[in-house]
Coordinates of C-alpha atoms in Angstrom, one line a residue:
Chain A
X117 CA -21.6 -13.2 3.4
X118 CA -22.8 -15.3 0.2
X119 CA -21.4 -15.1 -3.1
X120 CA -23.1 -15.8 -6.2
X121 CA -21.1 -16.1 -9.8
X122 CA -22.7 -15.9 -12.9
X123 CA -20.7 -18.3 -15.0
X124 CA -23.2 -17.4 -18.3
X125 CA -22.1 -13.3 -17.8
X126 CA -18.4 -14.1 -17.0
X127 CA -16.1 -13.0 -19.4
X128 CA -13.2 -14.6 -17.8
X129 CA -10.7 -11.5 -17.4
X130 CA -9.8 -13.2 -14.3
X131 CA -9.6 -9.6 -11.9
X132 CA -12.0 -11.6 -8.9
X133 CA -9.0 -14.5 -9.1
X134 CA -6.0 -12.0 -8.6
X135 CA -8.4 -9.8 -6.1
X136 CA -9.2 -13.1 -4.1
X137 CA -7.6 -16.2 -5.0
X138 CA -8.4 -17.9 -2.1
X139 CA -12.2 -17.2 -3.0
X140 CA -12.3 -17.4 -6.9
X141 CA -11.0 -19.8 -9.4
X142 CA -11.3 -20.2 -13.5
X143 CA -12.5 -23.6 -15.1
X144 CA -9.4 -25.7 -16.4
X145 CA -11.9 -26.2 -20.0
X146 CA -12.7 -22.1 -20.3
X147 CA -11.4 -20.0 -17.7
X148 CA -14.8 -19.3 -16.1
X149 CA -14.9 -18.4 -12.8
X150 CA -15.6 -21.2 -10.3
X151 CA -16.6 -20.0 -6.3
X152 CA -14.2 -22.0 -4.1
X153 CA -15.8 -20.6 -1.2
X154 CA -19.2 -19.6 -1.4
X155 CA -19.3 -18.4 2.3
X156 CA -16.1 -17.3 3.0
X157 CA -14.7 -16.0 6.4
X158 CA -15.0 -12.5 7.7
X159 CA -10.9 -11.8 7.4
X160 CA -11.5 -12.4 3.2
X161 CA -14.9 -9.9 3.0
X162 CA -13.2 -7.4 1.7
X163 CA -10.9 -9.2 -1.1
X164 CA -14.3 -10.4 -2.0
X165 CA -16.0 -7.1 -2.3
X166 CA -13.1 -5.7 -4.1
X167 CA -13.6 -8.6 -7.0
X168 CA -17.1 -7.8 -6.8
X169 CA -16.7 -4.1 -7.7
X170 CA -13.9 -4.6 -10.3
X171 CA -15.5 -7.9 -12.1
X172 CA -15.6 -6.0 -15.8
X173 CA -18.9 -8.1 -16.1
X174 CA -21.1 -7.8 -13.2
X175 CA -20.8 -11.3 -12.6
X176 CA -20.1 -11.9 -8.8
X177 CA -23.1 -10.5 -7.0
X178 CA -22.8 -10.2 -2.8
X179 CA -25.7 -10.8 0.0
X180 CA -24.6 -10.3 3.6
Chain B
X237 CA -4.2 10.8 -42.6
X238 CA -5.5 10.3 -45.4
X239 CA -5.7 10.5 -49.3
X240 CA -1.8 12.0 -48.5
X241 CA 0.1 9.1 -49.8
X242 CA 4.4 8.5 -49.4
X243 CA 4.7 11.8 -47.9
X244 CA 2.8 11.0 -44.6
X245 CA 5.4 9.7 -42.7
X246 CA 7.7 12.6 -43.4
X247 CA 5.2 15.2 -41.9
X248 CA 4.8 15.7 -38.3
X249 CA 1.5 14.6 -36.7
X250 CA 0.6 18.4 -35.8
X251 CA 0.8 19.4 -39.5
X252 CA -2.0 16.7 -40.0
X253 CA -4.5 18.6 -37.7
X254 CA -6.4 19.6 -40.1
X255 CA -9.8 21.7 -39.1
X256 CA -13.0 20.6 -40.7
X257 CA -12.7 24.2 -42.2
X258 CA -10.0 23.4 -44.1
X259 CA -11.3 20.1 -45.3
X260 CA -14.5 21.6 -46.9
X261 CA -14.7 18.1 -49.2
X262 CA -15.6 16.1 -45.9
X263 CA -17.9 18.3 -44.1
X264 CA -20.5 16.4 -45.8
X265 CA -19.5 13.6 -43.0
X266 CA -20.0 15.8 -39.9
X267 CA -23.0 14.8 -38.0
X268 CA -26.2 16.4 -39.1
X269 CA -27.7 17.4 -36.2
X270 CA -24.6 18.8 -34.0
X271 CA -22.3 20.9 -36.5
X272 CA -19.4 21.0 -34.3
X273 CA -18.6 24.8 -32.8
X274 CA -15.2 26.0 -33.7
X275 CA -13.9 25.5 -29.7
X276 CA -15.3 21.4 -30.2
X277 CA -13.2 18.7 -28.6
X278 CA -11.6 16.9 -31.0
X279 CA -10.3 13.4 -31.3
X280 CA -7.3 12.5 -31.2
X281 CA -6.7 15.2 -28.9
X282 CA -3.6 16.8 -28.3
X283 CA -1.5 16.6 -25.3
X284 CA 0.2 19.9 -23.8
X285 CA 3.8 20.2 -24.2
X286 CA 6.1 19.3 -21.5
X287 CA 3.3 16.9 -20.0
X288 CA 3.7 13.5 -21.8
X289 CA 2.4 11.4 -19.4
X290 CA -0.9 13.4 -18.9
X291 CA -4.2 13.5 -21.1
X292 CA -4.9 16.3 -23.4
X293 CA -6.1 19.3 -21.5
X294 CA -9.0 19.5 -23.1
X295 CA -10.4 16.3 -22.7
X296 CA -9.6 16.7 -18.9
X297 CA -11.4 20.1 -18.9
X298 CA -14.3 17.9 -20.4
X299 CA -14.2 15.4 -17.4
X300 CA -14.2 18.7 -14.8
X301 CA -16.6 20.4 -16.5
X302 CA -18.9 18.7 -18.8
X303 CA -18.1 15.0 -18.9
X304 CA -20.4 13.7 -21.5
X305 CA -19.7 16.3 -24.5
X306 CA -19.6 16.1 -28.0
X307 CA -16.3 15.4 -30.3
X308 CA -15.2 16.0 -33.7
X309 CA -13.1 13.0 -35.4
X310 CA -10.4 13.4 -37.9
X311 CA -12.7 12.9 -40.6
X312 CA -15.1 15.8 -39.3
X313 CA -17.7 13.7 -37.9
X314 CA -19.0 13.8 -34.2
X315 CA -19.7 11.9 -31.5
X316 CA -19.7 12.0 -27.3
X317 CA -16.6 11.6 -25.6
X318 CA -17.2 10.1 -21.9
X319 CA -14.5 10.7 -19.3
X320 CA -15.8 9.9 -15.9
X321 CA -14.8 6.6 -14.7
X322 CA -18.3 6.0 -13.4
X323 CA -19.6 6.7 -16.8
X324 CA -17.2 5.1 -18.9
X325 CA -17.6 2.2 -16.9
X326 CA -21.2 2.6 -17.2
X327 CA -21.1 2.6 -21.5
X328 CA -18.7 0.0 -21.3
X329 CA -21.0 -2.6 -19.2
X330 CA -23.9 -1.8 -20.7
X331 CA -25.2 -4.1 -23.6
X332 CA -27.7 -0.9 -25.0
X333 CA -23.9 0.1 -26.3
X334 CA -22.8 -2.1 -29.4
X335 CA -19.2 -2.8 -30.0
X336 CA -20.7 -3.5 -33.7
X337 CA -18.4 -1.6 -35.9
X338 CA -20.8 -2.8 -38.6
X339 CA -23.3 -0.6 -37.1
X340 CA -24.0 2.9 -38.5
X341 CA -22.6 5.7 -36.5
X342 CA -20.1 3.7 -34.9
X343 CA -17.6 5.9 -34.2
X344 CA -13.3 5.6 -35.9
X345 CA -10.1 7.2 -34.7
X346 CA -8.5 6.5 -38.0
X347 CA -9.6 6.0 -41.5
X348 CA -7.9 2.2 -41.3
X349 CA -10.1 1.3 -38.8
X350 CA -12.6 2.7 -40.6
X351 CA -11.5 0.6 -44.2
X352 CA -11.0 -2.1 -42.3
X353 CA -14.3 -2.4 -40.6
X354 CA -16.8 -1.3 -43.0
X355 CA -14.8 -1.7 -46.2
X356 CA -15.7 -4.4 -48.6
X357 CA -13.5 -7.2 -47.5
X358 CA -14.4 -6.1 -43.5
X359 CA -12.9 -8.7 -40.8
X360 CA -14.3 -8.8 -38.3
X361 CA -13.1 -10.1 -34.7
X362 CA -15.1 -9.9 -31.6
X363 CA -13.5 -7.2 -30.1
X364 CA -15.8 -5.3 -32.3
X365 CA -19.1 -7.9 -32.2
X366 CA -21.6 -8.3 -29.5
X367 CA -22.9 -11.0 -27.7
X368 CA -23.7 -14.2 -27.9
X369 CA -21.4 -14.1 -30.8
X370 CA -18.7 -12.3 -29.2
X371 CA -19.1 -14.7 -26.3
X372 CA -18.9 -17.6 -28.4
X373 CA -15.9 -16.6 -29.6
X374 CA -13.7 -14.9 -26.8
X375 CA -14.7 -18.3 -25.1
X376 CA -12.2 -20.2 -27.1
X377 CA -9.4 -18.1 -26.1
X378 CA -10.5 -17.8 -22.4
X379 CA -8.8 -20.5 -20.9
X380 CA -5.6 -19.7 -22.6
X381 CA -5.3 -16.7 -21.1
X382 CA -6.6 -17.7 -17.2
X383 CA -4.7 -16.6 -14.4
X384 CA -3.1 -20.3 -13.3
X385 CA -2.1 -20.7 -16.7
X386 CA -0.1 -17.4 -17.2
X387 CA 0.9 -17.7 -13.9
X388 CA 2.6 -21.1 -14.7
X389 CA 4.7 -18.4 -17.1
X390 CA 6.8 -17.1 -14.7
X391 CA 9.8 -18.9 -14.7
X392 CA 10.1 -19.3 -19.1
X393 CA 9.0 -15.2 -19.0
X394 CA 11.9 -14.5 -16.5
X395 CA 14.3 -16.6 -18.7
X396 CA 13.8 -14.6 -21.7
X397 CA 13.7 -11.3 -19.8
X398 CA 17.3 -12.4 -18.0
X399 CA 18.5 -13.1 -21.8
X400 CA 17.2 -10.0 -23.7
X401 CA 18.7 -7.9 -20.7
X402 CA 22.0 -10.5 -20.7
X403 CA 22.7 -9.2 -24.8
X404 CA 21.6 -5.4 -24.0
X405 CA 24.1 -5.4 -21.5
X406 CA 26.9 -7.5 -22.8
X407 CA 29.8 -5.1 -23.0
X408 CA 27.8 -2.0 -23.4
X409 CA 26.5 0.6 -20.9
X410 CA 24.0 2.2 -23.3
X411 CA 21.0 0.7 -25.7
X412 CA 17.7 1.8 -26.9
X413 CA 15.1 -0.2 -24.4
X414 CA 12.3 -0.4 -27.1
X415 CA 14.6 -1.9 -29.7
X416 CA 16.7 -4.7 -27.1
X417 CA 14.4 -5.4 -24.6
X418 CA 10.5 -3.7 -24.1
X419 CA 9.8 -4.7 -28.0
X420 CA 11.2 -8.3 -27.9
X421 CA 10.4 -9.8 -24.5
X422 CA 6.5 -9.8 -25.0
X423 CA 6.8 -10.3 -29.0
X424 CA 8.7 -13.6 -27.8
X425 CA 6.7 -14.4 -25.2
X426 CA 3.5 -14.1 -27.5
X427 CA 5.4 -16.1 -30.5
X428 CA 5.8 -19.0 -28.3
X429 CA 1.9 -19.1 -26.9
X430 CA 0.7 -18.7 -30.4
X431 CA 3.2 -20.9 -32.0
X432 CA 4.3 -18.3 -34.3
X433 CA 8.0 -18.1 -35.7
X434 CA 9.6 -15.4 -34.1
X435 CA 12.2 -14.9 -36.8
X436 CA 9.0 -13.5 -38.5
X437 CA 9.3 -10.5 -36.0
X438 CA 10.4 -7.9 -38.5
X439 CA 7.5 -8.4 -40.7
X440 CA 4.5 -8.6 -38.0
X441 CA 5.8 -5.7 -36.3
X442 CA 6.0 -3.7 -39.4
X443 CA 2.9 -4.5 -40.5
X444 CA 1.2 -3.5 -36.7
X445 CA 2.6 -0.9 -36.2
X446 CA 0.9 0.6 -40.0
X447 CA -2.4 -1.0 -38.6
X448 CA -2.1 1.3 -35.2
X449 CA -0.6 4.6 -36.9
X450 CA -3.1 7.7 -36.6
X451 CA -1.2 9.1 -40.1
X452 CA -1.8 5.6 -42.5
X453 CA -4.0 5.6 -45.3
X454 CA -7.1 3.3 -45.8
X455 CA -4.8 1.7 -48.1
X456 CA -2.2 1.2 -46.5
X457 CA -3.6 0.2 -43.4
X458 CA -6.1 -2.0 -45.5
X459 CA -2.4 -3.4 -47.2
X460 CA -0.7 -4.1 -43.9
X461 CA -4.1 -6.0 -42.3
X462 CA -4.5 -8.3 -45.9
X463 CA -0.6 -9.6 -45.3
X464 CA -0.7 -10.4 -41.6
X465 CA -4.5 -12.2 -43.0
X466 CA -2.7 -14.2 -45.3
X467 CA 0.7 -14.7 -43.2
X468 CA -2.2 -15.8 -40.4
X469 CA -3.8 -18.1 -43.3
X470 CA -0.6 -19.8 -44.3
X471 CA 0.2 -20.5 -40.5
X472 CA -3.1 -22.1 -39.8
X473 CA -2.3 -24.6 -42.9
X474 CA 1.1 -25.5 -41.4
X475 CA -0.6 -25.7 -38.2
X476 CA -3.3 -28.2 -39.6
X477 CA -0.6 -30.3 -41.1
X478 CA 1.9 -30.6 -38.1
X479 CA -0.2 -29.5 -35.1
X480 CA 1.9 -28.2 -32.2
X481 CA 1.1 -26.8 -28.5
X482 CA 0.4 -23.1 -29.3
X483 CA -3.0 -21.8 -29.0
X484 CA -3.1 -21.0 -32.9
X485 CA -3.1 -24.7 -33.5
X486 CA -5.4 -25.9 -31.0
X487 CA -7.8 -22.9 -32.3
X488 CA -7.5 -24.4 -35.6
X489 CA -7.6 -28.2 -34.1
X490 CA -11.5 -27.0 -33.0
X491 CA -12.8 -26.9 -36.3
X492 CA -15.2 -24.3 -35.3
X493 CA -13.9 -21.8 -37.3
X494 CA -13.7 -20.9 -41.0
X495 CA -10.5 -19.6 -42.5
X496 CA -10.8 -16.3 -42.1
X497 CA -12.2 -16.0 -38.8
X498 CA -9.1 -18.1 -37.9
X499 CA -6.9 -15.7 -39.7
X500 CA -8.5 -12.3 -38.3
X501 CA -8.3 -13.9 -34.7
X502 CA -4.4 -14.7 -35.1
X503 CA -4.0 -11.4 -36.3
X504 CA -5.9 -10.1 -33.2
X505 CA -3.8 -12.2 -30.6
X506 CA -0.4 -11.6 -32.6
X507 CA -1.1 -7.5 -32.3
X508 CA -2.6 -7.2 -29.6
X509 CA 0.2 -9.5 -27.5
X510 CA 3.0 -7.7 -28.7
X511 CA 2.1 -3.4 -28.9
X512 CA 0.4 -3.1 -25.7
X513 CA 2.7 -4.8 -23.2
X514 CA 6.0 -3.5 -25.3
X515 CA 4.6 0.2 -24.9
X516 CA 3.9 0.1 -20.9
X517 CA 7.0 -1.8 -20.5
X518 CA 8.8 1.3 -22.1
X519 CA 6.7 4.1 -21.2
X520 CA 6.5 2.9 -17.3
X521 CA 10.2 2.5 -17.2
X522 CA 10.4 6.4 -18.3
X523 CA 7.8 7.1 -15.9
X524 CA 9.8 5.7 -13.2
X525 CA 13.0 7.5 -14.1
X526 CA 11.2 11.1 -14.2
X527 CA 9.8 10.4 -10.9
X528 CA 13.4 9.4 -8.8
X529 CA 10.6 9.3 -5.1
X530 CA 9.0 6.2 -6.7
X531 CA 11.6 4.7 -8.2
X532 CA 13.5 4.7 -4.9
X533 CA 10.8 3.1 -3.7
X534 CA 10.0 0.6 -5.6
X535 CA 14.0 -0.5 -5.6
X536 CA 13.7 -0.9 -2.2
X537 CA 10.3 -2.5 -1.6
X538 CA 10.3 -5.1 -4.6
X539 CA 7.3 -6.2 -2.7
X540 CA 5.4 -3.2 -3.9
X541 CA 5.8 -4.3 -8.1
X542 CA 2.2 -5.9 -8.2
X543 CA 0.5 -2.9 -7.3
X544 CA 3.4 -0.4 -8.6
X545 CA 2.0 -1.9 -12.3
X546 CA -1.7 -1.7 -11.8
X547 CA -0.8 2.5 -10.4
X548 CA 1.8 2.5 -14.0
X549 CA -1.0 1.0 -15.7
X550 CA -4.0 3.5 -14.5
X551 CA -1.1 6.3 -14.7
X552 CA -0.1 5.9 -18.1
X553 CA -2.9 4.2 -19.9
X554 CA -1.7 3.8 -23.2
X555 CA -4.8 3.0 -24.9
X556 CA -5.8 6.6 -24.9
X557 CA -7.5 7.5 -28.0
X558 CA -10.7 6.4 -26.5
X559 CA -12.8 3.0 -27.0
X560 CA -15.4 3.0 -29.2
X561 CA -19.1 2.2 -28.9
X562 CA -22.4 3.2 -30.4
X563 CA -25.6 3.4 -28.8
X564 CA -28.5 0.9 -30.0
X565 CA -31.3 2.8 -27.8
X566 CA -31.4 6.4 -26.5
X567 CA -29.2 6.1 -23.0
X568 CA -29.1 8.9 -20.4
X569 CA -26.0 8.9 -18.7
X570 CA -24.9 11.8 -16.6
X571 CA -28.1 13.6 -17.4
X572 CA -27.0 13.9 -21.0
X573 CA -29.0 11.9 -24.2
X574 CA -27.3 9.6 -25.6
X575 CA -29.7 8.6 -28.9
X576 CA -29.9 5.1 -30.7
X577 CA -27.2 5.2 -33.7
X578 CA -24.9 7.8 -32.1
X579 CA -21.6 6.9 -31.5
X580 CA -19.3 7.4 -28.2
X581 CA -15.8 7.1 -26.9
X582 CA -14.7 5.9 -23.9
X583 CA -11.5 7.8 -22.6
X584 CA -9.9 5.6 -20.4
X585 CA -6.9 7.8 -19.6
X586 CA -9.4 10.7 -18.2
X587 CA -11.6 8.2 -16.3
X588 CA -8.2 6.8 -14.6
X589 CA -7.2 10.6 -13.4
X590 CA -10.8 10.9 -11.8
X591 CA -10.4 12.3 -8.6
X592 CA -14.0 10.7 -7.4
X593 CA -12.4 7.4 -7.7
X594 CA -8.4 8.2 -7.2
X595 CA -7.7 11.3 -5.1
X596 CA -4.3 13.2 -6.2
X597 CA -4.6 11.0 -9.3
X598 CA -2.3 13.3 -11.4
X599 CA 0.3 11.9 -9.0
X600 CA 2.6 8.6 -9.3
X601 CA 1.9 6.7 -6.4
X602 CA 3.5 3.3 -6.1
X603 CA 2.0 2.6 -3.2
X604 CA -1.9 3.3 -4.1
X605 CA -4.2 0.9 -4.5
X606 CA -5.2 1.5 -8.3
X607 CA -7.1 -2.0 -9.0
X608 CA -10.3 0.0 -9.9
X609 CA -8.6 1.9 -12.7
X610 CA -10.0 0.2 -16.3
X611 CA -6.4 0.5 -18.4
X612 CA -8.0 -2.8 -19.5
X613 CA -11.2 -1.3 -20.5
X614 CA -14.4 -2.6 -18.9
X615 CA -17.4 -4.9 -19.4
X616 CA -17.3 -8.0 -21.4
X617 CA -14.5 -6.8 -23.7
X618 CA -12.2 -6.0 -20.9
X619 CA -8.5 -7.2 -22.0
X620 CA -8.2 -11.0 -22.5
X621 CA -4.5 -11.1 -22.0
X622 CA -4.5 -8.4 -18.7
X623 CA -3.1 -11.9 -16.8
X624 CA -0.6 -12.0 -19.0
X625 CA 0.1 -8.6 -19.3
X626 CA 0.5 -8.4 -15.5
X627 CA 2.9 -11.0 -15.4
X628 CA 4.8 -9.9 -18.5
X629 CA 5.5 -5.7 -16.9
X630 CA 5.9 -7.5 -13.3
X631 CA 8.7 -9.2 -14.1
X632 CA 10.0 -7.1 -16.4
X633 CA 10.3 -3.8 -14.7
X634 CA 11.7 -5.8 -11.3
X635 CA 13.9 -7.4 -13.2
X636 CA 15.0 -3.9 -15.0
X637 CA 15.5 -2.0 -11.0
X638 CA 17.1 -5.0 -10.0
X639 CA 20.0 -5.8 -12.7
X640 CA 20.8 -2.0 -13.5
X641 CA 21.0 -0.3 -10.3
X642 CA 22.2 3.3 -12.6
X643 CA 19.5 3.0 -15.1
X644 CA 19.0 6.2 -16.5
X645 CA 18.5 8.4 -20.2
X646 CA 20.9 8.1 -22.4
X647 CA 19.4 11.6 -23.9
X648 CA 17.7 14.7 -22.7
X649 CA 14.0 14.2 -21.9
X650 CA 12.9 16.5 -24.5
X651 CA 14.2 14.3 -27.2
X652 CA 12.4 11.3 -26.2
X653 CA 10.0 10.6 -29.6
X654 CA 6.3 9.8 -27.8
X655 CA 3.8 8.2 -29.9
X656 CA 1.3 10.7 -30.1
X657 CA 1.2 9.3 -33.6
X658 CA -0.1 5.8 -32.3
X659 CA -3.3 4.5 -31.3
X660 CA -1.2 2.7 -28.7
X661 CA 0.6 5.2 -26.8
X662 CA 4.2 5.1 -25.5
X663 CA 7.5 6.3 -27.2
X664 CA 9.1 5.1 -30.6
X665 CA 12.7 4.5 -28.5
X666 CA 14.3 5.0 -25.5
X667 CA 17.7 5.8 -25.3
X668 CA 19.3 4.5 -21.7
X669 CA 22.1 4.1 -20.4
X670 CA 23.5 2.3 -16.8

């Protein structure tokens, strides 16, 4: 799996951080998300998904 | 709602549901091509009786059986109501439909809204602008509102929870919840992010709770919105001379704003910190108590509060008037034209009950997984503050199970006053007792 987060469409509702914190972060300056872990391990694929489908903005896009 | 002066808070929303037939001086404002037929939908829709916690009947009919469908507003003007939650989630993320209250056909619930966006002293704030301006702007709130941050909150949001409920309990065993404890903790808890005086309580809540009522006049609401401005206005002056560590100061610290965009943004943040979380706080506490099963539950697996609010919050879904948007070319969405220029609502409340997306989902289910329900709206206008929210109805309703083991209503269910009245849903008081 590799994640791609478009910091330009993020609105910064923060739903991918609370889906998969260990995954997604927020900018300290904006609250944009940041990718902690761009290729994360099997066990957190489906966290990840999950803040893929409810990102209110479209902005976390998923290649397997 | 309207032109009906001191005598509309006396009269009973009901009495106020007027049909365009018996308003024959505003049928000039229904929309041109789609005269509504005399079955139409209309907005606000009414809830049945005996099921507070459910969306009107008709709008779920509309979800079942036609679920992009036209909708007459108070004023007698029509627009589409969307209740799937693939659809709404659809309008919501989709830029070809404008949050632009400036634009024509944009559809109002109230004629406040209405004044307050169009009229000649409009203020706008970006929850009703599009991007990049709307960007522009909700990115100087962003970080303020970012999970770590709120987060961080814990420990000063369960002080002032353990106080409110330390007074409501002191040697009593009955109070109204809204009044001591869901109405204060978030109002305190947005006061001291904003930097705003919370002896001042009284006169913002007042003043919000005019801006959010289905039955105010244009005036009135257009009275109630010009004091919180100029309250906002004198704040940001105080602010500029002695800056503190709210977010209204560092807002005005920027410099990228003028006065009033300062002012309309404060009056934004102030309202929209303090109604929403106050009303699920309440209305979920009720919820638990008419359904023993889950509160059970819930009392014994504390574990279970994270998810237990996201289920409250897809359950009850306060903001359930519908969200407005207006389309800026001709959509098709569910097989159904949606032109440039005509206006939709979004009703969240049906699109949470979907059964495509949350099977039994007229049910209370603690234990679901409801992170896909959209309480918080969708696309780039979703709810700034949902971290905080989250945070704020977490603690509060464990804190609630956890301190008053006998909780219960302090009055028959039938007298409990719901806001059907309120663009924010919930109920005016809650009598409880423990």
């Amino acid at each position: 799996m590799r994640i791609h987060a478009d910091q330009e469409k993020c609105c910064g509702a923060g739903s991918c951080v609370l889906a998969a914190p260990d995954v997604f972060d927020q900018r300290d300056e904006d609250g944009i998300v940041v990718v902690l872990d761009a290729e994360p391990p099997a066990a957190l694929h489906d966290a990840v998904r999950e803040a893929a489908a409810i990102c209110p903005a479209a902005a976390i896009s998923v290649t397997d | 709602m309207h032109a009906r002066g001191n005598g509309a808070a006396s009269r009973s929303w009901k009495d106020s549901r007027m049909t365009t037939a018996q308003r024959p001086h505003e049928a000039h404002l229904a929309h041109p091509d789609a005269p509504a037929p005399a079955d139409a939908l209309t907005v606000p829709a009414t809830r049945a009786t005996g099921c507070p916690f459910d969306p009107a009947p008709t709008v779920e009919r509309a979800r079942r059986e036609e679920p992009v469908t036209r909708a007459t507003l108070w004023d007698g003007s029509s627009c589409w109501l969307v209740t799937r939650h693939e659809d709404v989630r659809t309008v919501l993320g989709d830029p070809r439909f404008s949050a632009d209250a400036a634009r024509p056909g944009f559809p109002f619930l109230t004629a406040g809204l209405r004044e307050l966006a169009t009229g000649t002293r409009a203020s706008r704030t970006f929850i009703r602008q599009d991007d990049p301006e709307h960007a522009r702007l909700r990115r100087m709130l962003t970080a303020e509102f970012m999970v770590k941050k709120v987060e961080a909150m814990r420990p000063e949001v369960q002080r002032l929870t353990d106080e409110l409920l330390d007074a409501m309990t002191d040697g009593r065993n009955s109070a109204d919840l809204v009044a001591e404890f869901a109405l204060p903790l978030p109002s305190l808890v947005i006061c001291l992010l904003l930097g705003v005086p919370y002896d001042d309580h009284a006169f913002f809540q007042q003043r919000s709770a005019v801006l959010l009522s289905l039955r105010s006049t244009a005036e009135e609401a257009r009275a109630a919105s010009d004091e919180l401005l100029a309250y906002m206005t004198q704040l940001a002056e105080a602010k500029r001379e002695r800056p503190d560590d709210g977010i209204f100061s560092r807002l005005v610290a920027r410099g990228e704003l003028d006065s009033q965009e300062i002012a309309s943004m404060g009056r934004l943040l102030l309202i929209a910190g303090h109604e929403t979380t106050a009303n699920m706080t309440a209305l979920s506490t009720l919820a638990l108590l008419r359904n023993p099963g889950q509160q059970a539950r819930l009392r014994s697996e504390p574990s279970l509060i994270k998810g237990a609010v996201e289920e409250l919050l897809r359950y009850l879904t306060i903001v359930h008037n519908g969200v407005p948007r207006v389309a800026v070319e001709d959509v098709t969405l569910g097989g159904t034209t949606i032109r440039a220029g005509e206006g939709v609502l979004c009703a969240l409340n049906a699109a949470n009950r979907d059964e495509a997306v949350f099977p039994g989902g007229d049910t209370l289910d603690v234990g679901r997984d409801a992170r896909r329900h959209i309480a918080f709206g969708f696309g780039v206008h979703q709810c700034l503050g949902q971290p905080l929210a989250r945070v704020e109805l977490q603690i509060a309703l464990e804190t609630l199970l956890r301190r008053l083991p006998e909780l219960r209503l302090a009055v028959p269910f039938e007298e409990i006053p719901f806001r059907h009245d309120m663009g924010i849903y919930g109920v005016h008081a809650l009598p409880v007792a423990w």
